[in-house]
Short mmCIF file of C-alpha atoms in Angstrom, two decimals:
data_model
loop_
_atom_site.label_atom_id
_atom_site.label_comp_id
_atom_site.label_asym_id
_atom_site.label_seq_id
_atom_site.Cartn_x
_atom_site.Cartn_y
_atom_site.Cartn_z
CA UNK A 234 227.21 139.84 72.91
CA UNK A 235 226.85 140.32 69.21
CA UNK A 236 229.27 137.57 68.93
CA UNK A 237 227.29 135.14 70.58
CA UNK A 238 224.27 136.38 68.96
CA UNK A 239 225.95 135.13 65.82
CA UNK A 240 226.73 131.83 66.89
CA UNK A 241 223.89 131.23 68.00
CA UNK A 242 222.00 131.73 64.42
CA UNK A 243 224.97 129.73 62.69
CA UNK A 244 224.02 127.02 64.82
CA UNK A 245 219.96 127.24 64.35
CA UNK A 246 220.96 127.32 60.19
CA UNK A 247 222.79 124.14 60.52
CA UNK A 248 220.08 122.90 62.70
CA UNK A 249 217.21 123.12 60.07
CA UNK A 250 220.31 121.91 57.10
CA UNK A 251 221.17 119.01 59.06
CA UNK A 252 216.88 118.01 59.15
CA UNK A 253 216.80 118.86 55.68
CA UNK A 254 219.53 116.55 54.57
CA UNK A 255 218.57 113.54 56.62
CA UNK A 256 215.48 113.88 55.42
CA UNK A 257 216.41 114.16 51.93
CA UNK A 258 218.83 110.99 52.55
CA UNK A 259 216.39 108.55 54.84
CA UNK A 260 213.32 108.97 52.11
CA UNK A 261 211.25 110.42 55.01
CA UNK A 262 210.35 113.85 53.99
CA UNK A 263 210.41 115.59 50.37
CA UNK A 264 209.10 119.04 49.98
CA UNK A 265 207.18 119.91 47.29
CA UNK A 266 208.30 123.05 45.41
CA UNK A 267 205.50 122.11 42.64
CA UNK A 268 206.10 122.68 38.59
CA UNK A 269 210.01 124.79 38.62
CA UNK A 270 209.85 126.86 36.00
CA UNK A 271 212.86 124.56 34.23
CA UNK A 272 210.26 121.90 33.88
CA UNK A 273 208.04 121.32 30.94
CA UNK A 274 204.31 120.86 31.40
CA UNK A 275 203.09 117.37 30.43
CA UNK A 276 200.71 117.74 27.19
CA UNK A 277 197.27 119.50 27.67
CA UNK A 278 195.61 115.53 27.17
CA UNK A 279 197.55 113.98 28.97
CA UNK A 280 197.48 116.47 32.67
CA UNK A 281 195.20 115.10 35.35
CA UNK A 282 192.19 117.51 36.25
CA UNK A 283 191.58 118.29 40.01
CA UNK A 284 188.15 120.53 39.78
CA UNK A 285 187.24 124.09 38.61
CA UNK A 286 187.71 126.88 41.21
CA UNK A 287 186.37 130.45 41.10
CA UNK A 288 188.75 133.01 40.17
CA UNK A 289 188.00 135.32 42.95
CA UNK A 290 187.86 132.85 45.60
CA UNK A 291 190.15 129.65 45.48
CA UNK A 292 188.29 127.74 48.39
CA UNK A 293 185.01 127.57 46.00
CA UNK A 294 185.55 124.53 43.89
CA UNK A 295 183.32 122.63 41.62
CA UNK A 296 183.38 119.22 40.07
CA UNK A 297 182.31 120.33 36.92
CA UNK A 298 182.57 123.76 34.92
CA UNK A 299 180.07 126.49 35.05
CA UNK A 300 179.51 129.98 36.55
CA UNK A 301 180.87 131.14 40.37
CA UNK A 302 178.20 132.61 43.23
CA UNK A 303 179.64 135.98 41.63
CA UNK A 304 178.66 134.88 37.66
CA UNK A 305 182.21 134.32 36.34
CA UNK A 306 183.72 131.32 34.56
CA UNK A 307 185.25 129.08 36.26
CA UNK A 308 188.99 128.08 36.22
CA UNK A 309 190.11 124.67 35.30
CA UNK A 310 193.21 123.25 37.78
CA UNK A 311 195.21 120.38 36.83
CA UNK A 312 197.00 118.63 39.01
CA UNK A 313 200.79 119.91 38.58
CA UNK A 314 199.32 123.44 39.65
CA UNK A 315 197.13 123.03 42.10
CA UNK A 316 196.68 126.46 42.99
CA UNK A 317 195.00 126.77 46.57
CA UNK A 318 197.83 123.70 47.99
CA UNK A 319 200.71 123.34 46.11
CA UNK A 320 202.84 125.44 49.00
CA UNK A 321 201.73 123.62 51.90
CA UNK A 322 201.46 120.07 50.63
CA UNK A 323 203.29 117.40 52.36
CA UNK A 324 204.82 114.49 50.95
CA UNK A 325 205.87 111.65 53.31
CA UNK A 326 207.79 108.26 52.61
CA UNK A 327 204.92 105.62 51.83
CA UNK A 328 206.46 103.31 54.15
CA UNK A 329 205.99 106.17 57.07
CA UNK A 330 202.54 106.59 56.14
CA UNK A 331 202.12 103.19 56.88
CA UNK A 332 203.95 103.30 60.55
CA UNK A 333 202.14 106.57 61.05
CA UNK A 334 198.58 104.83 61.34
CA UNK A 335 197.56 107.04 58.51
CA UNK A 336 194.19 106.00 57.31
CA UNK A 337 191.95 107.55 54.36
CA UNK A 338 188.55 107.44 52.96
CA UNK A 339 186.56 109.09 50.41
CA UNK A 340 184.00 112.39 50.43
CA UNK A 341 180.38 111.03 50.52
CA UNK A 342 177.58 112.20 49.15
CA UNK A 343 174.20 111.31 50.38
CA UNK A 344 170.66 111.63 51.55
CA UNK A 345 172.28 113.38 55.36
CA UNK A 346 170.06 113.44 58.49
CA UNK A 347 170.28 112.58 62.02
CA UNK A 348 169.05 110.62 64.44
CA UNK A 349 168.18 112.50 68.00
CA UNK A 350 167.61 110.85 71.37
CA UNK A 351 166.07 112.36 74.54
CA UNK A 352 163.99 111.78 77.10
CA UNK A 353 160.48 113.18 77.41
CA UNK A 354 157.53 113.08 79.93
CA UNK A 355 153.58 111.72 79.37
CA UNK A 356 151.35 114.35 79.77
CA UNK A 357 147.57 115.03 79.19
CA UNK A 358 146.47 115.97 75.55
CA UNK A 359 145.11 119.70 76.95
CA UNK A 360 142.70 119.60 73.86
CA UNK A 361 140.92 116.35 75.64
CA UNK A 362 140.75 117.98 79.40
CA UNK A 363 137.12 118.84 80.60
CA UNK A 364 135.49 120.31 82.87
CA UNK A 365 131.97 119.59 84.49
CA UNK A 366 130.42 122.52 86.43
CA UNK A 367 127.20 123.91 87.16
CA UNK A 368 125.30 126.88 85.61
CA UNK A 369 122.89 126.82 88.73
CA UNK A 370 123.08 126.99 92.18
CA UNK A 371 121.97 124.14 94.68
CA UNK A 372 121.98 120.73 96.88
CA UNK A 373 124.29 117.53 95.38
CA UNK A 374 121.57 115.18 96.26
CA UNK A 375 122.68 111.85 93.90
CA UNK A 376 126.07 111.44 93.23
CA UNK A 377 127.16 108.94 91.01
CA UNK A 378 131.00 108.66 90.43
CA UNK A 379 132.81 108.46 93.76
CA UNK A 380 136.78 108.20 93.03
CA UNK A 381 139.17 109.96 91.28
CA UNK A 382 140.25 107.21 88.55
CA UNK A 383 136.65 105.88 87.48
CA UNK A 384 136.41 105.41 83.95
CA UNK A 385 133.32 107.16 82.17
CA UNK A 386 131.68 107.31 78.92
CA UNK A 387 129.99 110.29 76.75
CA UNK A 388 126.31 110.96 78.65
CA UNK A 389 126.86 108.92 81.87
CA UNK A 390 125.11 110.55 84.43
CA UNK A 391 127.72 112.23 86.97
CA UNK A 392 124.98 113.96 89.66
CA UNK A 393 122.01 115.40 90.64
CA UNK A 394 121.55 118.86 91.79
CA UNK A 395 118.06 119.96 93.32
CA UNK A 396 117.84 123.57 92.95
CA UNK A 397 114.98 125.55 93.91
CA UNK A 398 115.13 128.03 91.28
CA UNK A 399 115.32 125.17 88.65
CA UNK A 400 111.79 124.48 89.96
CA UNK A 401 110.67 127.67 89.39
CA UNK A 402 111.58 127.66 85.89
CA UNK A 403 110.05 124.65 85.17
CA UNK A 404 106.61 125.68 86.20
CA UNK A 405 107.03 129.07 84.46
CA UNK A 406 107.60 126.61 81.31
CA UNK A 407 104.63 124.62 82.48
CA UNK A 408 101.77 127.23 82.55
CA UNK A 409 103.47 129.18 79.29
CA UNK A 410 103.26 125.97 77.24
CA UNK A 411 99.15 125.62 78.60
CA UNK A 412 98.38 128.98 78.16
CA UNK A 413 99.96 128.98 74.54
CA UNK A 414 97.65 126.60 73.99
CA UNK A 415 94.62 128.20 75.05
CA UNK A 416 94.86 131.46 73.02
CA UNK A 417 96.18 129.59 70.32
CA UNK A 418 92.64 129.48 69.04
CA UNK A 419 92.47 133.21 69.08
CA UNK A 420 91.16 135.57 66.55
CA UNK A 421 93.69 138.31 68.33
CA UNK A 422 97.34 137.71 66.63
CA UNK A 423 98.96 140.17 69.35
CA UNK A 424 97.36 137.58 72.02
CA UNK A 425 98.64 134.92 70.51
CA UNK A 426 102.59 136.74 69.62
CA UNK A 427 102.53 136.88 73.16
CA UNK A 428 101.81 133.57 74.59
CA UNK A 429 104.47 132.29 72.25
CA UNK A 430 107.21 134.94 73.84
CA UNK A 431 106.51 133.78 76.86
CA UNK A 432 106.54 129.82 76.10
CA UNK A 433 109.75 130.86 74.00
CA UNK A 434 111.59 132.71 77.05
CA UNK A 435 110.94 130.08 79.24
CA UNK A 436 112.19 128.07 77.06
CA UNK A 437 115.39 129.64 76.77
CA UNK A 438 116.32 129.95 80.46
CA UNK A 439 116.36 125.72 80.71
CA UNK A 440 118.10 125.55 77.75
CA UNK A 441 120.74 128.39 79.27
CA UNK A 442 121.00 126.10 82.12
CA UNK A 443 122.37 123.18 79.75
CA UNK A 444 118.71 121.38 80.12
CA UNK A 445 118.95 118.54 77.83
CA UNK A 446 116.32 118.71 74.68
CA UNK A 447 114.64 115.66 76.05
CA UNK A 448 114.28 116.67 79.43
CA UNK A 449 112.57 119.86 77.82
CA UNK A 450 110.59 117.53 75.68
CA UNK A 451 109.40 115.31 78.46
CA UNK A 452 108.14 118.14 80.59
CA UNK A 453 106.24 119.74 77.69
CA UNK A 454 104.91 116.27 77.16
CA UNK A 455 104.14 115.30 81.28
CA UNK A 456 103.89 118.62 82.77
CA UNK A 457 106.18 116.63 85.23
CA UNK A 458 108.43 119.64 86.84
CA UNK A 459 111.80 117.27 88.31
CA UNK A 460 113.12 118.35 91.44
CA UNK A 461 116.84 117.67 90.39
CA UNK A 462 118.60 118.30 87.46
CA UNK A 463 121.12 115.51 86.33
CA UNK A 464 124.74 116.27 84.62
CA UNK A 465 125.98 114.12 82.47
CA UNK A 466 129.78 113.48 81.25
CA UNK A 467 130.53 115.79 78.55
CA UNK A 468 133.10 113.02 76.86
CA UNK A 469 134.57 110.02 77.38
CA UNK A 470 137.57 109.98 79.88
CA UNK A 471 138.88 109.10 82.89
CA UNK A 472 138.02 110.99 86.23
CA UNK A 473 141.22 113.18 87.56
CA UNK A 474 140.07 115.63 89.63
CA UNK A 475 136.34 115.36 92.08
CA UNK A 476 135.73 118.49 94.53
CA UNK A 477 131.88 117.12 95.03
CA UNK A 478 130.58 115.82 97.89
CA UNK A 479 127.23 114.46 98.01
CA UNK A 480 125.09 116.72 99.91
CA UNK A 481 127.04 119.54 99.51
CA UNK A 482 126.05 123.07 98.37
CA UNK A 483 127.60 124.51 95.32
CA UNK A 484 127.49 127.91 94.13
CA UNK A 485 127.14 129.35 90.09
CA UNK A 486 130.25 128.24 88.47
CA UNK A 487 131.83 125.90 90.83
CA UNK A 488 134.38 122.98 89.37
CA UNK A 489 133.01 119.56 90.46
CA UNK A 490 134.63 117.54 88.10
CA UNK A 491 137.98 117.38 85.92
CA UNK A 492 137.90 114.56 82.48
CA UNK A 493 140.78 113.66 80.67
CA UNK A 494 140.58 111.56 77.75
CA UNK A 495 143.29 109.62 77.65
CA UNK A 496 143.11 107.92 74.36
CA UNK A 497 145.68 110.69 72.91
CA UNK A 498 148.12 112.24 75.38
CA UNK A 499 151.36 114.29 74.43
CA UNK A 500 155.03 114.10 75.52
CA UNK A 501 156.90 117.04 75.92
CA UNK A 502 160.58 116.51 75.25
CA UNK A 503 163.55 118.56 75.19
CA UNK A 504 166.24 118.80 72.55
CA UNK A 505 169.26 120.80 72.46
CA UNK A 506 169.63 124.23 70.28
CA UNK A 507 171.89 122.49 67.80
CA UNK A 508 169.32 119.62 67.26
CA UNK A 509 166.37 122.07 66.24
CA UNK A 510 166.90 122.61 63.05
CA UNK A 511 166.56 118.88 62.18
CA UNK A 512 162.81 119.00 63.79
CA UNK A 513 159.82 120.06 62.22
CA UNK A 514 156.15 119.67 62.67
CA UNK A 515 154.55 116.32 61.63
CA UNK A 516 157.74 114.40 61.88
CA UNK A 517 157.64 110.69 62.91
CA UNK A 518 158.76 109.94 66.35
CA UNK A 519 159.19 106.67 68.02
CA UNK A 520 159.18 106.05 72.16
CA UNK A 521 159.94 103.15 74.88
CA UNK A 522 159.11 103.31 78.05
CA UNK A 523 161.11 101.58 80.70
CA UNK A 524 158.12 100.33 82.48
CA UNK A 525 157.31 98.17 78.88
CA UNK A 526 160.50 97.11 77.44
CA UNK A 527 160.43 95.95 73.89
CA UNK A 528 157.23 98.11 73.00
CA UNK A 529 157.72 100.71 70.44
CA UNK A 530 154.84 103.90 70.39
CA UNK A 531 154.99 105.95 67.27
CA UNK A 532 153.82 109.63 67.17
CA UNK A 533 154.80 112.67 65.68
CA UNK A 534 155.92 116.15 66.23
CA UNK A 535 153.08 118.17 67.33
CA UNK A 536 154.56 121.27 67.88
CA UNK A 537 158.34 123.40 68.37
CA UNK A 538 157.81 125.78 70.91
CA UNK A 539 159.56 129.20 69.65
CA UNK A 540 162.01 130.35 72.58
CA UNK A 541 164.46 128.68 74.18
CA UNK A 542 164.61 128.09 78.07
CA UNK A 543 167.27 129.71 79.30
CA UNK A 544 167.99 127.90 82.50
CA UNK A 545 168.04 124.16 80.75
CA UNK A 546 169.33 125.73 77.21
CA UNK A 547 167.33 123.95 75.65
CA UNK A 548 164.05 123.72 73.30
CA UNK A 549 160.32 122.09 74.01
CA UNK A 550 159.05 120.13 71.96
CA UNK A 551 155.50 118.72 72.15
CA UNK A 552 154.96 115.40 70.80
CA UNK A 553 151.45 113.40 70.21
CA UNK A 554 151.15 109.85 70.17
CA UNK A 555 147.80 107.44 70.19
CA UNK A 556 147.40 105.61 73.29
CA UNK A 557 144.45 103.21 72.83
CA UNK A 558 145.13 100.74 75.38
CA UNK A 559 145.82 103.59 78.13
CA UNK A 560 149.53 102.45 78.52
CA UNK A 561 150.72 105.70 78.40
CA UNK A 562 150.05 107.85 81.80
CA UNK A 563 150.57 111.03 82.42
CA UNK A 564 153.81 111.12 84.48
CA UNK A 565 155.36 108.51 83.02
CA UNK A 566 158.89 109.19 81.60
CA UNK A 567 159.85 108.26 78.39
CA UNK A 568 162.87 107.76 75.77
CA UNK A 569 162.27 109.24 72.73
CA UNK A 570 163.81 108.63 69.19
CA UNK A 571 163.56 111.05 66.44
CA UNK A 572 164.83 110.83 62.88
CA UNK A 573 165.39 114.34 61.40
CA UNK A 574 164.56 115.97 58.21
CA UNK A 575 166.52 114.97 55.31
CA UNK A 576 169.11 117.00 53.25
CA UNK A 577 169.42 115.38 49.85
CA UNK A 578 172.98 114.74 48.18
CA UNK A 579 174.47 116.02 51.19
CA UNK A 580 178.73 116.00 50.95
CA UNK A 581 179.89 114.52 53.92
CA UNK A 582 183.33 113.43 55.52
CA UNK A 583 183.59 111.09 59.05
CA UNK A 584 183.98 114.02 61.96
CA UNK A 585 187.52 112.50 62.88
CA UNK A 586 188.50 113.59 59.65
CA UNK A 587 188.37 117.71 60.35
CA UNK A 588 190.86 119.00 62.43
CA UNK A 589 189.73 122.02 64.01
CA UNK A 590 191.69 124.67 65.29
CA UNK A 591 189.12 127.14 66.30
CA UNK A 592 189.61 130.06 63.53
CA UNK A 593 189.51 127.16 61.25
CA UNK A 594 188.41 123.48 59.68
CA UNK A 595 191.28 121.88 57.85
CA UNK A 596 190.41 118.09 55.96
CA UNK A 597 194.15 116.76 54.24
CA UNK A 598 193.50 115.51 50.69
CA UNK A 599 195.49 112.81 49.31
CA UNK A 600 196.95 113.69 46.08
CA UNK A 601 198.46 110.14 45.68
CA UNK A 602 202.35 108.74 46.19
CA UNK A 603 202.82 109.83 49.60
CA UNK A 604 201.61 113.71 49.09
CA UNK A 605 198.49 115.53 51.11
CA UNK A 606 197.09 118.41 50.86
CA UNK A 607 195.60 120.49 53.62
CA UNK A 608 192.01 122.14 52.54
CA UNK A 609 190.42 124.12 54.10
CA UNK A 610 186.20 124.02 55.06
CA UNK A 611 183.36 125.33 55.90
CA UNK A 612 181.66 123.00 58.28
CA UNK A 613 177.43 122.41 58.58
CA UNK A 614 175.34 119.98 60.24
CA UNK A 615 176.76 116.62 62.00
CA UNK A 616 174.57 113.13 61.69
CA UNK A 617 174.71 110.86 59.73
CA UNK A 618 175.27 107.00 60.80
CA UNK A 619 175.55 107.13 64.63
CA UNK A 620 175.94 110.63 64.24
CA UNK A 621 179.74 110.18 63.54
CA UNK A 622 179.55 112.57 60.00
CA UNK A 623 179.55 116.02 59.20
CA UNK A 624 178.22 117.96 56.00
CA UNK A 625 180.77 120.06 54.24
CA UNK A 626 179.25 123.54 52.91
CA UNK A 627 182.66 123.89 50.97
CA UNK A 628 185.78 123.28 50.38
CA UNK A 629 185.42 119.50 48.98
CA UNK A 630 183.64 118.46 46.05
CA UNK A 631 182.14 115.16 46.58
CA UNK A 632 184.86 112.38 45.33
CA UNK A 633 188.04 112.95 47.02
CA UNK A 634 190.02 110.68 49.32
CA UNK A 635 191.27 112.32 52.49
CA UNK A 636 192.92 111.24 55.67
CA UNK A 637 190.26 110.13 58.69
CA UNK A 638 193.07 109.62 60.92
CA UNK A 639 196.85 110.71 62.19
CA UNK A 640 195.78 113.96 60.18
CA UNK A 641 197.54 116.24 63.04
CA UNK A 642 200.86 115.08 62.44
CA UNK A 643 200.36 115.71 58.60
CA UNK A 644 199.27 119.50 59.90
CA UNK A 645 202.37 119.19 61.58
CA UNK A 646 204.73 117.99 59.36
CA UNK A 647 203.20 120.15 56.69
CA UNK A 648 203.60 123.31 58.75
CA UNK A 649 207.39 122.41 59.44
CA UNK A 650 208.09 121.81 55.65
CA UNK A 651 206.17 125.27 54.83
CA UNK A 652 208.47 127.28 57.33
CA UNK A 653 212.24 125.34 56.13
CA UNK A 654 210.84 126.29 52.69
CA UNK A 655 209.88 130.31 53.36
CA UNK A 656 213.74 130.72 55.24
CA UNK A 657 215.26 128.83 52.60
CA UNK A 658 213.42 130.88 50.39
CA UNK A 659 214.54 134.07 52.22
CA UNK A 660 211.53 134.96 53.73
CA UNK A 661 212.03 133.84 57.26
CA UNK A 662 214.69 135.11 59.62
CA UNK A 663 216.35 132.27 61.42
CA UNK A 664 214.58 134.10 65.06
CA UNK A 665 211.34 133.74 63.53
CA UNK A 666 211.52 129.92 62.19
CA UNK A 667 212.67 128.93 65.75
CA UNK A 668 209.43 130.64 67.24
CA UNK A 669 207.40 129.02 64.54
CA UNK A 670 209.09 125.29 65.21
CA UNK A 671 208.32 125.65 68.69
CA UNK A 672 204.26 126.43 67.51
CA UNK A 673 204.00 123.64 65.63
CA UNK A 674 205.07 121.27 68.24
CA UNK A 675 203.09 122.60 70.65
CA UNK A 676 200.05 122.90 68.05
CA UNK A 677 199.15 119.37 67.31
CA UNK A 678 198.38 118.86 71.32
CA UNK A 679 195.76 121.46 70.50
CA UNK A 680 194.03 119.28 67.77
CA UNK A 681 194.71 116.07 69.66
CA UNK A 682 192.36 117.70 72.71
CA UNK A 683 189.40 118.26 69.72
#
């Protein structure tokens, strides 16, 4: 058993040797041991600067010197001693890049945001909704708007209600006013404190009943006493909701009319968690409606609602747009358009560039004749143009050229080279490089599916 045991690891050794040379021999693959210690450092003018790490943490790099998050000097690194890479960089035959598919492009930086679309729904402005109800009891004897629909203007008259304690009230008013007048001549002030109370109190109870002024006026005037009172439209609006009938008794309190003005109505819209924190209030919004194709509405953001529904997973948003021409109406559904905030000189890569293997973000920079690098990143917002970018928190600097696509089989290849080197090395036994050659080629399926 121990025999075949041993056989078996002679074989695996000349396995990985026989890779090794061919790969040595075809050009394909070079490992890259970085500076020996036999070779001589090229003259401090003449090496190539890469950035300035921290000393404490490797993945925090700058493009230009200064102090870390943790107030200590930065470290230049050239480029023969890249310090965070120089184990697991790759180096790969130019001409194999090339049949590989292996395209690059450079770290952005830019004025991010990100454009959000979702569909929303017309709804009445609630801060233009009214309601016209009585403060009296009585008889509908006039009625003047008929349908749910009609259009009305500020101080239209709506009805008439004849109410026979209105009546009353008016000829208590009547005989106050005339006897005000007749002891206003008095010598007795009391007499005349009085009379005013009364005309004052009487007054008050019309005015309590939302009397206009100049129906007041013109009974103080005529001694006239009206046998109806007539309500008027409180604003401008269109009529959703009638419950009076003409004839009809209605009691203290009773909702006869519902008025929406119509000239502003909102949109409530949903967005997704991950969209919210590119909204804010007053941003510009634009809208279509399929009922009015080519027709652009512009609004803003009127207001984030602060919870999130938990059977749609998602956030309300109210939006407020101008609707002069009465277009919009409520019901109607809508596609919205919003343009988020901005985050100014924002590093950015294309999203295909970041392989991500769920513990971690990896972006492969291109050190130049066939070598990359794998870095690793801390990962922010995605946007950009057609939402195809992400923003980079760390782990890139702003001017680097990196690989946007076939970047798996560099994680692949660079993981392969990285385990030949640690058993050549001595720090692999031949059991455990076999396990970790089977990993990697089942790992890149993994980064193919995101």
């Amino acid at each position: 058993m121990k025999l075949k045991q041993h056989f078996k690891h002679i074989w695996i050794l000349l396995l990985l040797v026989l890779i090794l040379v061919c790969g040595f021999f075809l050009g394909r693959i070079s490992i890259d041991e970085g500076v020996t210690e036999s070779q001589e450092s090229p003259p401090l003018e003449q090496r190539q600067v890469l950035y300035w790490q921290a000393p404490m943490d490797p993945e925090e790099i700058y493009d230009r010197p200064g102090k870390s998050k943790m107030g200590m000097d930065l470290v230049l690194v050239y480029a023969d001693e890249d310090r965070t890479e120089s184990d697991s960089t790759v180096s790969i035959d130019p001409a194999v890049v090339q049949n590989m598919g292996v395209r690059t492009g450079h770290v952005q930086r830019l004025d991010f945001t990100r454009t959000i679309r979702t569909v929303g729904e017309v709804q009445y402005d609630e801060e233009r909704l009214y309601v016209v109800n009585t403060k009296i009891s009585g008889w509908i004897e006039n009625l003047y708007v008929h349908f749910v629909g009609d259009q009305i203007q500020a101080g239209d008259p709506i009805l008439e209600i004849y109410s026979p304690e209105l009546v009353t009230t008016q000829q208590e008013y009547v005989l106050a006013l005339k006897n005000f007048e007749l002891v206003s001549q008095s010598t007795v002030a009391s007499v005349i404190e009085d009379a005013e109370k009364l005309l004052a109190s009487a007054r008050t109870r019309l005015e309590y009943w939302d009397i206009p002024a100049s129906e007041i006026e013109h009974l103080a005037q005529t001694g006239e006493v009206r046998k109806t009172i007539v309500l008027t439209a409180p604003a401008t609006g269109i009529v959703v909701e009638r419950n009076a009938i003409e004839g009809a008794y209605v009691e203290v309190g009773e909702d006869l009319f519902r008025i929406a003005d119509l000239r502003t109505v909102w949109v409530h819209a949903s967005f997704y968690d991950n969209e919210v924190p590119w909204i804010s209030d007053g941003q510009p919004v634009e809208m279509e409606l399929s009922y009015l194709p080519g027709k652009t509405y512009t609004g803003r953001v009127s207001y984030v609602y602060p919870y999130l529904r938990e059977r749609a997973r998602d956030v309300h948003v109210r939006l407020i747009f101008s609707n002069p021409d009465l277009d919009l109406k409520p019901g109607m559904y809508a596609n919205v358009q919003l343009h988020g905030k901005v985050i100014p000189d924002a590093v950015v890569v294309p999203s295909e560039a970041v392989i991500r293997s769920g513990a971690r973000a990896i972006v492969f920079v291109v050190r130049g004749e066939g070598r990359f690098a794998p870095r690793e990143v801390s990962l922010g917002e995605e946007g950009g143009p057609n939402n195809n970018y992400i923003r980079i928190l760390r782990g890139l600097q702003g001017s680097e050229e990196i690989v946007t696509s076939a970047q798996f089989m560099l994680d692949s290849e660079s993981r392969l080279q990285e385990a030949i080197r640690k058993m050549l090395q001595g720090q692999t036994s031949p059991e455990e490089a076999e396990a970790g050659m089977h990993s990697r080629v089942t790992e890149p399926e993994e980064h193919m599916h995101h």
